[in-house]
PDB file of C-alpha atoms in Angstrom:
ATOM      1  CA  MET A 270       0.024  -0.914  34.688  1.00 43.00           C
ATOM      2  CA  PHE A 271      -0.240   1.571  31.868  1.00 46.00           C
ATOM      3  CA  ARG A 272      -0.536   0.219  28.384  1.00 49.00           C
ATOM      4  CA  LYS A 273       1.756   1.462  25.634  1.00 55.00           C
ATOM      5  CA  ARG A 274       0.227   4.029  23.270  1.00 51.00           C
ATOM      6  CA  GLU A 275       0.907   1.748  20.294  1.00 51.00           C
ATOM      7  CA  GLN A 276      -1.024  -1.041  22.008  1.00 55.00           C
ATOM      8  CA  ILE A 277      -3.986   1.245  22.564  1.00 52.00           C
ATOM      9  CA  PHE A 278      -3.907   2.333  18.899  1.00 53.00           C
ATOM     10  CA  ASP A 279      -3.714  -1.293  17.788  1.00 57.00           C
ATOM     11  CA  GLU A 280      -6.729  -2.126  19.935  1.00 58.00           C
ATOM     12  CA  ARG A 281      -8.630   0.813  18.461  1.00 58.00           C
ATOM     13  CA  LEU A 282      -7.792  -0.323  14.943  1.00 59.00           C
ATOM     14  CA  ILE A 283      -8.908  -3.875  15.736  1.00 60.00           C
ATOM     15  CA  LEU A 284     -12.156  -2.448  17.103  1.00 58.00           C
ATOM     16  CA  LEU A 285     -12.642  -0.388  13.943  1.00 59.00           C
ATOM     17  CA  GLN A 286     -12.004  -3.484  11.842  1.00 60.00           C
ATOM     18  CA  MET A 287     -14.483  -5.501  13.917  1.00 58.00           C
ATOM     19  CA  GLN A 288     -17.087  -2.803  13.395  1.00 57.00           C
ATOM     20  CA  THR A 289     -16.327  -2.927   9.687  1.00 56.00           C
ATOM     21  CA  GLU A 290     -16.808  -6.691   9.638  1.00 57.00           C
ATOM     22  CA  GLN A 291     -20.085  -6.449  11.548  1.00 56.00           C
ATOM     23  CA  ARG A 292     -21.434  -4.149   8.843  1.00 57.00           C
ATOM     24  CA  GLY A 293     -20.858  -6.854   6.256  1.00 55.00           C
ATOM     25  CA  MET A 294     -17.689  -5.353   4.802  1.00 50.00           C
ATOM     26  CA  PRO A 295     -14.946  -7.758   3.746  1.00 49.00           C
ATOM     27  CA  LYS A 296     -12.176  -8.230   6.278  1.00 48.00           C
ATOM     28  CA  PRO A 297      -8.849  -6.648   5.387  1.00 46.00           C
ATOM     29  CA  LYS A 298      -6.678  -9.114   3.520  1.00 46.00           C
ATOM     30  CA  ILE A 299      -4.053 -10.812   5.619  1.00 41.00           C
ATOM     31  CA  PRO A 300      -0.798 -10.954   3.663  1.00 42.00           C
ATOM     32  CA  LYS A 301       0.362 -14.389   2.617  1.00 45.00           C
ATOM     33  CA  ASP A 302       3.602 -15.824   3.794  1.00 42.00           C
ATOM     34  CA  PRO A 303       6.348 -14.607   1.440  1.00 39.00           C
ATOM     35  CA  LYS A 304       7.481 -18.138   0.713  1.00 35.00           C
ATOM     36  CA  THR A 305       4.081 -19.074  -0.704  1.00 35.00           C
ATOM     37  CA  ILE A 306       3.974 -16.358  -3.356  1.00 35.00           C
ATOM     38  CA  VAL A 307       5.749 -18.044  -6.219  1.00 37.00           C
ATOM     39  CA  GLY A 308       3.920 -21.358  -5.978  1.00 36.00           C
ATOM     40  CA  SER A 309       5.414 -24.467  -7.427  1.00 39.00           C
ATOM     41  CA  GLU A 310       7.944 -22.802  -9.701  1.00 52.00           C
ATOM     42  CA  GLY A 311      10.332 -22.274  -6.818  1.00 63.00           C
ATOM     43  CA  PHE A 312      11.521 -19.604  -4.502  1.00 72.00           C
ATOM     44  CA  ASP A 313      11.798 -16.080  -5.912  1.00 80.00           C
ATOM     45  CA  PRO A 314      13.991 -13.887  -3.690  1.00 85.00           C
ATOM     46  CA  ILE A 315      12.900 -10.573  -5.238  1.00 87.00           C
ATOM     47  CA  ALA A 316       9.188 -11.385  -5.011  1.00 88.00           C
ATOM     48  CA  SER A 317       9.716 -12.570  -1.449  1.00 89.00           C
ATOM     49  CA  ALA A 318      11.615  -9.423  -0.487  1.00 91.00           C
ATOM     50  CA  LEU A 319       8.929  -7.167  -1.999  1.00 93.00           C
ATOM     51  CA  ARG A 320       6.252  -9.111  -0.171  1.00 93.00           C
ATOM     52  CA  GLN A 321       8.200  -8.959   3.069  1.00 93.00           C
ATOM     53  CA  MET A 322       8.593  -5.196   2.747  1.00 94.00           C
ATOM     54  CA  HIS A 323       4.831  -4.977   2.354  1.00 95.00           C
ATOM     55  CA  ASN A 324       4.121  -7.332   5.254  1.00 94.00           C
ATOM     56  CA  THR A 325       6.448  -5.377   7.536  1.00 93.00           C
ATOM     57  CA  VAL A 326       4.548  -2.126   6.973  1.00 95.00           C
ATOM     58  CA  VAL A 327       1.158  -3.844   7.214  1.00 95.00           C
ATOM     59  CA  ALA A 328       2.147  -5.349  10.579  1.00 95.00           C
ATOM     60  CA  GLU A 329       3.173  -1.983  12.035  1.00 94.00           C
ATOM     61  CA  PRO A 330       0.836  -0.240  14.484  1.00 94.00           C
ATOM     62  CA  VAL A 331      -1.242   2.390  12.728  1.00 94.00           C
ATOM     63  CA  PRO A 332       0.095   5.836  13.708  1.00 95.00           C
ATOM     64  CA  GLU A 333      -2.115   8.121  15.755  1.00 95.00           C
ATOM     65  CA  ASP A 334      -2.461  10.642  12.921  1.00 95.00           C
ATOM     66  CA  PHE A 335      -4.454   8.131  10.866  1.00 96.00           C
ATOM     67  CA  LEU A 336      -6.807   7.443  13.739  1.00 95.00           C
ATOM     68  CA  ALA A 337      -7.242  11.175  14.212  1.00 95.00           C
ATOM     69  CA  ILE A 338      -8.427  11.452  10.603  1.00 96.00           C
ATOM     70  CA  LEU A 339     -10.892   8.612  11.211  1.00 95.00           C
ATOM     71  CA  SER A 340     -12.126  10.337  14.355  1.00 95.00           C
ATOM     72  CA  GLN A 341     -12.774  13.500  12.360  1.00 95.00           C
ATOM     73  CA  ILE A 342     -14.712  11.461   9.805  1.00 95.00           C
ATOM     74  CA  ASP A 343     -16.711   9.777  12.569  1.00 94.00           C
ATOM     75  CA  ALA A 344     -17.536  13.182  14.014  1.00 94.00           C
ATOM     76  CA  LYS A 345     -18.799  14.393  10.616  1.00 92.00           C
ATOM     77  CA  ILE A 346     -20.920  11.274  10.184  1.00 92.00           C
ATOM     78  CA  ALA A 347     -22.338  11.724  13.698  1.00 91.00           C
ATOM     79  CA  ALA A 348     -23.102  15.374  12.933  1.00 89.00           C
ATOM     80  CA  SER A 349     -24.892  14.339   9.727  1.00 83.00           C
ATOM     81  CA  LYS A 350     -27.017  11.845  11.664  1.00 79.00           C
ATOM     82  CA  HIS A 351     -27.817  14.474  14.261  1.00 80.00           C
ATOM     83  CA  SER A 352     -28.892  17.015  11.637  1.00 79.00           C
ATOM     84  CA  GLN A 353     -31.519  14.665  10.187  1.00 70.00           C
TER      85      GLN A 353
ATOM     86  CA  MET B 159     -12.732  18.569   3.360  1.00 50.00           C
ATOM     87  CA  ILE B 160     -15.556  19.306   0.990  1.00 49.00           C
ATOM     88  CA  GLU B 161     -18.997  19.008   2.545  1.00 50.00           C
ATOM     89  CA  THR B 162     -22.324  19.318   0.850  1.00 49.00           C
ATOM     90  CA  LEU B 163     -24.456  22.299   1.780  1.00 53.00           C
ATOM     91  CA  THR B 164     -27.715  20.373   1.605  1.00 64.00           C
ATOM     92  CA  GLN B 165     -28.847  18.128   4.440  1.00 70.00           C
ATOM     93  CA  PRO B 166     -27.542  14.579   3.989  1.00 72.00           C
ATOM     94  CA  SER B 167     -30.138  11.874   3.441  1.00 80.00           C
ATOM     95  CA  LYS B 168     -30.140   8.577   5.301  1.00 78.00           C
ATOM     96  CA  ILE B 169     -28.759   6.938   2.153  1.00 81.00           C
ATOM     97  CA  ASP B 170     -25.906   9.461   2.034  1.00 83.00           C
ATOM     98  CA  ILE B 171     -25.028   8.748   5.654  1.00 86.00           C
ATOM     99  CA  GLU B 172     -25.089   4.994   5.092  1.00 89.00           C
ATOM    100  CA  ALA B 173     -22.825   5.467   2.068  1.00 91.00           C
ATOM    101  CA  ASP B 174     -20.450   7.560   4.180  1.00 93.00           C
ATOM    102  CA  ILE B 175     -20.301   4.831   6.833  1.00 94.00           C
ATOM    103  CA  VAL B 176     -19.473   2.189   4.224  1.00 94.00           C
ATOM    104  CA  PHE B 177     -16.863   4.483   2.707  1.00 96.00           C
ATOM    105  CA  ARG B 178     -15.313   5.129   6.101  1.00 95.00           C
ATOM    106  CA  ASP B 179     -15.131   1.368   6.732  1.00 95.00           C
ATOM    107  CA  GLN B 180     -13.296   0.917   3.453  1.00 96.00           C
ATOM    108  CA  LEU B 181     -10.847   3.622   4.493  1.00 96.00           C
ATOM    109  CA  VAL B 182     -10.163   1.782   7.757  1.00 96.00           C
ATOM    110  CA  ALA B 183      -9.494  -1.470   5.922  1.00 96.00           C
ATOM    111  CA  ILE B 184      -7.180   0.083   3.340  1.00 97.00           C
ATOM    112  CA  ILE B 185      -4.871   1.985   5.761  1.00 97.00           C
ATOM    113  CA  PRO B 186      -2.172  -0.727   6.040  1.00 97.00           C
ATOM    114  CA  ALA B 187      -1.971  -1.266   2.273  1.00 97.00           C
ATOM    115  CA  LEU B 188      -2.050   2.466   1.630  1.00 97.00           C
ATOM    116  CA  ARG B 189       0.877   3.007   4.010  1.00 97.00           C
ATOM    117  CA  SER B 190       2.779   0.146   2.387  1.00 97.00           C
ATOM    118  CA  PHE B 191       2.301   1.492  -1.151  1.00 97.00           C
ATOM    119  CA  ALA B 192       3.290   5.005  -0.039  1.00 97.00           C
ATOM    120  CA  ARG B 193       6.384   3.680   1.774  1.00 96.00           C
ATOM    121  CA  GLY B 194       7.479   1.765  -1.284  1.00 95.00           C
ATOM    122  CA  LEU B 195       6.952   4.728  -3.567  1.00 94.00           C
ATOM    123  CA  CYS B 196       8.849   7.349  -1.595  1.00 91.00           C
ATOM    124  CA  GLY B 197      11.084   5.187   0.592  1.00 89.00           C
ATOM    125  CA  ARG B 198      10.813   7.260   3.757  1.00 89.00           C
ATOM    126  CA  PRO B 199       8.339   6.305   6.509  1.00 92.00           C
ATOM    127  CA  ASP B 200       7.650   9.852   7.686  1.00 91.00           C
ATOM    128  CA  LEU B 201       6.992  11.237   4.223  1.00 92.00           C
ATOM    129  CA  ALA B 202       5.101   8.106   3.230  1.00 95.00           C
ATOM    130  CA  ASP B 203       2.684   8.467   6.134  1.00 96.00           C
ATOM    131  CA  ASP B 204       2.134  12.121   5.254  1.00 95.00           C
ATOM    132  CA  LEU B 205       1.353  10.997   1.731  1.00 95.00           C
ATOM    133  CA  ALA B 206      -1.031   8.262   2.892  1.00 97.00           C
ATOM    134  CA  GLN B 207      -2.841  10.618   5.267  1.00 97.00           C
ATOM    135  CA  ASP B 208      -3.188  13.167   2.533  1.00 97.00           C
ATOM    136  CA  ALA B 209      -4.625  10.477   0.247  1.00 97.00           C
ATOM    137  CA  MET B 210      -7.154   9.499   2.946  1.00 97.00           C
ATOM    138  CA  THR B 211      -8.263  13.087   3.397  1.00 97.00           C
ATOM    139  CA  ARG B 212      -8.529  13.674  -0.338  1.00 97.00           C
ATOM    140  CA  ALA B 213     -10.406  10.397  -0.775  1.00 97.00           C
ATOM    141  CA  TRP B 214     -12.952  11.410   1.859  1.00 97.00           C
ATOM    142  CA  ALA B 215     -13.388  14.816   0.248  1.00 96.00           C
ATOM    143  CA  ALA B 216     -13.923  13.143  -3.135  1.00 96.00           C
ATOM    144  CA  ARG B 217     -16.022  10.223  -1.863  1.00 95.00           C
ATOM    145  CA  THR B 218     -19.040  11.117  -3.984  1.00 93.00           C
ATOM    146  CA  SER B 219     -16.938  10.454  -7.094  1.00 95.00           C
ATOM    147  CA  TYR B 220     -16.318   6.853  -6.002  1.00 96.00           C
ATOM    148  CA  THR B 221     -18.744   4.328  -7.449  1.00 94.00           C
ATOM    149  CA  PRO B 222     -19.734   1.815  -4.740  1.00 92.00           C
ATOM    150  CA  GLY B 223     -18.932  -1.758  -5.665  1.00 92.00           C
ATOM    151  CA  THR B 224     -15.976  -0.851  -7.843  1.00 95.00           C
ATOM    152  CA  ASN B 225     -12.345  -1.439  -6.905  1.00 96.00           C
ATOM    153  CA  PHE B 226     -11.783   0.794  -3.876  1.00 97.00           C
ATOM    154  CA  ARG B 227      -8.095  -0.064  -3.581  1.00 97.00           C
ATOM    155  CA  ALA B 228      -7.424   0.957  -7.172  1.00 97.00           C
ATOM    156  CA  TRP B 229      -9.456   4.158  -6.705  1.00 98.00           C
ATOM    157  CA  ILE B 230      -7.579   5.339  -3.609  1.00 98.00           C
ATOM    158  CA  PHE B 231      -4.186   4.155  -4.909  1.00 98.00           C
ATOM    159  CA  VAL B 232      -4.727   6.435  -7.916  1.00 98.00           C
ATOM    160  CA  ILE B 233      -5.250   9.355  -5.513  1.00 97.00           C
ATOM    161  CA  LEU B 234      -2.087   8.487  -3.603  1.00 97.00           C
ATOM    162  CA  ARG B 235      -0.087   7.966  -6.795  1.00 97.00           C
ATOM    163  CA  ASN B 236      -1.189  11.297  -8.258  1.00 96.00           C
ATOM    164  CA  GLN B 237      -0.254  13.029  -5.022  1.00 94.00           C
ATOM    165  CA  PHE B 238       3.135  11.278  -5.020  1.00 94.00           C
ATOM    166  CA  TYR B 239       4.015  12.430  -8.539  1.00 93.00           C
ATOM    167  CA  SER B 240       2.761  15.905  -7.761  1.00 91.00           C
ATOM    168  CA  THR B 241       4.923  16.018  -4.635  1.00 87.00           C
ATOM    169  CA  ILE B 242       8.151  14.735  -6.198  1.00 85.00           C
ATOM    170  CA  ARG B 243       7.899  17.430  -8.815  1.00 83.00           C
ATOM    171  CA  LYS B 244       8.058  19.965  -5.992  1.00 80.00           C
ATOM    172  CA  ASN B 245      10.197  18.160  -3.434  1.00 74.00           C
ATOM    173  CA  ALA B 246      13.421  16.305  -4.241  1.00 64.00           C
ATOM    174  CA  ARG B 247      13.507  14.675  -0.766  1.00 56.00           C
ATOM    175  CA  MET B 248      10.813  12.252  -1.797  1.00 54.00           C
ATOM    176  CA  THR B 249      13.203  10.404  -4.081  1.00 53.00           C
ATOM    177  CA  SER B 250      16.082  10.069  -1.609  1.00 44.00           C
ATOM    178  CA  TRP B 251      16.623   6.881   0.311  1.00 43.00           C
ATOM    179  CA  ASP B 252      17.389   6.873   4.003  1.00 44.00           C
ATOM    180  CA  PRO B 253      19.706   3.872   4.576  1.00 41.00           C
ATOM    181  CA  GLU B 254      18.900   3.725   8.289  1.00 45.00           C
ATOM    182  CA  VAL B 255      15.208   3.180   7.706  1.00 43.00           C
ATOM    183  CA  ALA B 256      15.141  -0.493   6.849  1.00 45.00           C
ATOM    184  CA  GLU B 257      16.443  -3.220   9.057  1.00 46.00           C
ATOM    185  CA  ARG B 258      18.724  -5.657   7.381  1.00 50.00           C
ATOM    186  CA  VAL B 259      16.439  -8.647   7.175  1.00 52.00           C
ATOM    187  CA  LEU B 260      17.636 -11.822   5.569  1.00 56.00           C
ATOM    188  CA  VAL B 261      15.361 -13.498   3.087  1.00 59.00           C
ATOM    189  CA  GLU B 262      16.234 -17.137   2.922  1.00 52.00           C
ATOM    190  CA  ALA B 263      15.186 -19.593   0.288  1.00 50.00           C
ATOM    191  CA  PRO B 264      14.096 -23.053   1.364  1.00 47.00           C
ATOM    192  CA  SER B 265      17.199 -24.325  -0.396  1.00 48.00           C
ATOM    193  CA  GLN B 266      19.394 -21.789   1.428  1.00 47.00           C
ATOM    194  CA  GLN B 267      21.005 -21.001  -1.928  1.00 48.00           C
ATOM    195  CA  ASP B 268      19.322 -17.817  -3.134  1.00 55.00           C
ATOM    196  CA  ARG B 269      19.518 -15.181  -0.450  1.00 65.00           C
ATOM    197  CA  ILE B 270      19.265 -11.425  -0.521  1.00 75.00           C
ATOM    198  CA  HIS B 271      18.467  -8.782   2.042  1.00 84.00           C
ATOM    199  CA  VAL B 272      15.154  -6.962   2.100  1.00 86.00           C
ATOM    200  CA  SER B 273      16.988  -3.719   2.799  1.00 87.00           C
ATOM    201  CA  ASP B 274      19.084  -4.227  -0.370  1.00 87.00           C
ATOM    202  CA  VAL B 275      15.915  -4.658  -2.419  1.00 90.00           C
ATOM    203  CA  ALA B 276      14.310  -1.637  -0.739  1.00 91.00           C
ATOM    204  CA  LYS B 277      17.391   0.455  -1.434  1.00 90.00           C
ATOM    205  CA  ALA B 278      17.651  -0.696  -5.048  1.00 92.00           C
ATOM    206  CA  LEU B 279      13.933  -0.081  -5.536  1.00 93.00           C
ATOM    207  CA  GLN B 280      14.415   3.613  -4.815  1.00 92.00           C
ATOM    208  CA  LYS B 281      17.004   3.843  -7.581  1.00 92.00           C
ATOM    209  CA  LEU B 282      14.559   2.640 -10.231  1.00 94.00           C
ATOM    210  CA  PRO B 283      12.432   4.988 -12.313  1.00 93.00           C
ATOM    211  CA  ALA B 284       9.196   5.639 -10.404  1.00 93.00           C
ATOM    212  CA  GLU B 285       7.135   4.041 -13.201  1.00 94.00           C
ATOM    213  CA  GLN B 286       8.983   0.738 -12.804  1.00 95.00           C
ATOM    214  CA  ARG B 287       9.021   0.966  -9.008  1.00 96.00           C
ATOM    215  CA  GLU B 288       5.270   1.396  -8.746  1.00 96.00           C
ATOM    216  CA  VAL B 289       4.599  -1.644 -10.939  1.00 96.00           C
ATOM    217  CA  LEU B 290       6.926  -3.824  -8.857  1.00 96.00           C
ATOM    218  CA  LEU B 291       5.179  -2.594  -5.723  1.00 96.00           C
ATOM    219  CA  LEU B 292       1.670  -3.074  -7.070  1.00 97.00           C
ATOM    220  CA  ILE B 293       2.225  -6.571  -8.435  1.00 96.00           C
ATOM    221  CA  GLY B 294       5.110  -7.873  -6.331  1.00 93.00           C
ATOM    222  CA  ALA B 295       4.200  -6.388  -2.962  1.00 93.00           C
ATOM    223  CA  ASN B 296       0.447  -5.716  -3.091  1.00 94.00           C
ATOM    224  CA  GLY B 297      -0.542  -8.692  -5.221  1.00 93.00           C
ATOM    225  CA  ALA B 298      -2.376  -6.613  -7.810  1.00 95.00           C
ATOM    226  CA  SER B 299      -3.352  -8.119 -11.164  1.00 95.00           C
ATOM    227  CA  TYR B 300      -2.042  -6.658 -14.418  1.00 96.00           C
ATOM    228  CA  GLU B 301      -5.476  -5.153 -15.008  1.00 96.00           C
ATOM    229  CA  GLU B 302      -5.577  -3.457 -11.614  1.00 97.00           C
ATOM    230  CA  ALA B 303      -2.000  -2.196 -11.971  1.00 97.00           C
ATOM    231  CA  ALA B 304      -2.860  -0.788 -15.400  1.00 97.00           C
ATOM    232  CA  GLU B 305      -5.910   0.965 -13.960  1.00 97.00           C
ATOM    233  CA  ILE B 306      -3.856   2.510 -11.145  1.00 97.00           C
ATOM    234  CA  ALA B 307      -0.910   3.516 -13.338  1.00 97.00           C
ATOM    235  CA  ASP B 308      -3.265   4.738 -16.080  1.00 96.00           C
ATOM    236  CA  CYS B 309      -1.588   2.800 -18.877  1.00 97.00           C
ATOM    237  CA  ALA B 310      -2.060  -0.299 -21.043  1.00 97.00           C
ATOM    238  CA  ILE B 311      -1.589  -3.808 -19.674  1.00 96.00           C
ATOM    239  CA  GLY B 312       1.256  -4.315 -22.140  1.00 97.00           C
ATOM    240  CA  THR B 313       3.026  -1.310 -20.666  1.00 97.00           C
ATOM    241  CA  ILE B 314       2.641  -2.784 -17.192  1.00 97.00           C
ATOM    242  CA  LYS B 315       4.184  -6.062 -18.335  1.00 95.00           C
ATOM    243  CA  SER B 316       7.026  -4.240 -20.004  1.00 96.00           C
ATOM    244  CA  ARG B 317       7.727  -2.051 -16.953  1.00 95.00           C
ATOM    245  CA  LEU B 318       7.573  -5.094 -14.697  1.00 95.00           C
ATOM    246  CA  ALA B 319      10.108  -6.980 -16.767  1.00 93.00           C
ATOM    247  CA  ARG B 320      12.464  -4.024 -17.091  1.00 94.00           C
ATOM    248  CA  GLY B 321      12.063  -3.088 -13.417  1.00 94.00           C
ATOM    249  CA  ARG B 322      12.795  -6.584 -12.281  1.00 92.00           C
ATOM    250  CA  LYS B 323      15.865  -6.859 -14.483  1.00 91.00           C
ATOM    251  CA  ALA B 324      17.170  -3.500 -13.250  1.00 92.00           C
ATOM    252  CA  LEU B 325      16.482  -4.468  -9.644  1.00 90.00           C
ATOM    253  CA  ALA B 326      18.438  -7.709 -10.022  1.00 88.00           C
ATOM    254  CA  ALA B 327      21.326  -5.837 -11.637  1.00 89.00           C
ATOM    255  CA  LEU B 328      21.379  -3.262  -8.831  1.00 89.00           C
ATOM    256  CA  ILE B 329      21.396  -5.931  -6.135  1.00 84.00           C
ATOM    257  CA  GLU B 330      23.815  -8.462  -7.507  1.00 76.00           C
ATOM    258  CA  GLY B 331      25.402  -6.814 -10.503  1.00 67.00           C
ATOM    259  CA  PRO B 332      24.639  -7.455 -14.187  1.00 57.00           C
ATOM    260  CA  GLY B 333      26.550 -10.744 -14.206  1.00 53.00           C
ATOM    261  CA  ASP B 334      24.338 -12.391 -11.613  1.00 51.00           C
ATOM    262  CA  GLU B 335      20.962 -11.514 -13.107  1.00 53.00           C
ATOM    263  CA  ALA B 336      20.367 -15.130 -14.035  1.00 51.00           C
ATOM    264  CA  MET B 337      20.057 -15.989 -10.355  1.00 50.00           C
ATOM    265  CA  PHE B 338      17.009 -13.717 -10.157  1.00 51.00           C
ATOM    266  CA  ALA B 339      15.739 -14.360 -13.654  1.00 51.00           C
ATOM    267  CA  ARG B 340      12.529 -16.048 -12.557  1.00 54.00           C
ATOM    268  CA  LYS B 341       9.220 -14.479 -13.433  1.00 55.00           C
ATOM    269  CA  LEU B 342       7.514 -12.135 -11.010  1.00 63.00           C
ATOM    270  CA  ARG B 343       3.818 -12.636 -11.528  1.00 65.00           C
ATOM    271  CA  PRO B 344       0.559 -11.317 -10.132  1.00 71.00           C
ATOM    272  CA  ALA B 345      -0.838 -13.286  -7.201  1.00 60.00           C
ATOM    273  CA  ASP B 346      -3.447 -14.872  -9.476  1.00 59.00           C
ATOM    274  CA  GLY B 347      -0.674 -16.984 -10.944  1.00 51.00           C
ATOM    275  CA  ARG B 348      -0.930 -15.833 -14.558  1.00 51.00           C
ATOM    276  CA  SER B 349       2.406 -15.563 -16.258  1.00 45.00           C
ATOM    277  CA  HIS B 350       3.354 -12.733 -18.557  1.00 42.00           C
ATOM    278  CA  THR B 351       5.291 -12.209 -21.715  1.00 39.00           C
ATOM    279  CA  PRO B 352       7.363  -9.037 -21.692  1.00 39.00           C
ATOM    280  CA  GLU B 353       6.888  -6.901 -24.782  1.00 36.00           C
TER     281      GLU B 353
END
């Protein structure tokens, strides 16, 4: 069975993030649940909506164009290593 | 992309690898900030990709250990303002973009739709919109928001208060502002006093 392109991109991004973590970089922040943002003062619908907008985009698969830019960067880094 | 003519040292290559890792980690937040600023996914991704490319080209101007998110958000923000001066499409809202998602309070009393907030956000002045996005959506502190927006912390607080009030008025009408009159604060929990 063929995997969806988005799934492949997601897996590539996860791999990139794992590589990042292995190099001692901090893991990307995982957004908090919108209902936890306002703490004990009560529910804030605007803050929650803004946070949910953010979380929705963060949860989307990263488009191929972004990965293409990273691939270009990787190629430049590899070329730099090779030229040493 | 700008490349140095001299041969890169091992230290330069290591710095590039670290920088590239930071780019990978920031992509989701960068896309979110761009989407909130211009309101259209296709244009927002163009903006975010452009910011990534510009950031890589300018990577030697980034000081390692400083706030990478603020540094690259400044690049994206500058590109956004530069683009809207040339292209009016960046300020128009596409009503079919956002799904109508219900935000429900635990009490079930205060409820609004995310798409209503997203739509209203695009009607605000860009200076107020970016502060709401930085603090409300991205969890930035006042200090970080001030660094990104290149203004004083007091200005950030003032724009946040005015932006929030305008947003509430756009969503529910001026008479119902009290329902949304709670404070929107940075994620660190510090409250603010509007100027």
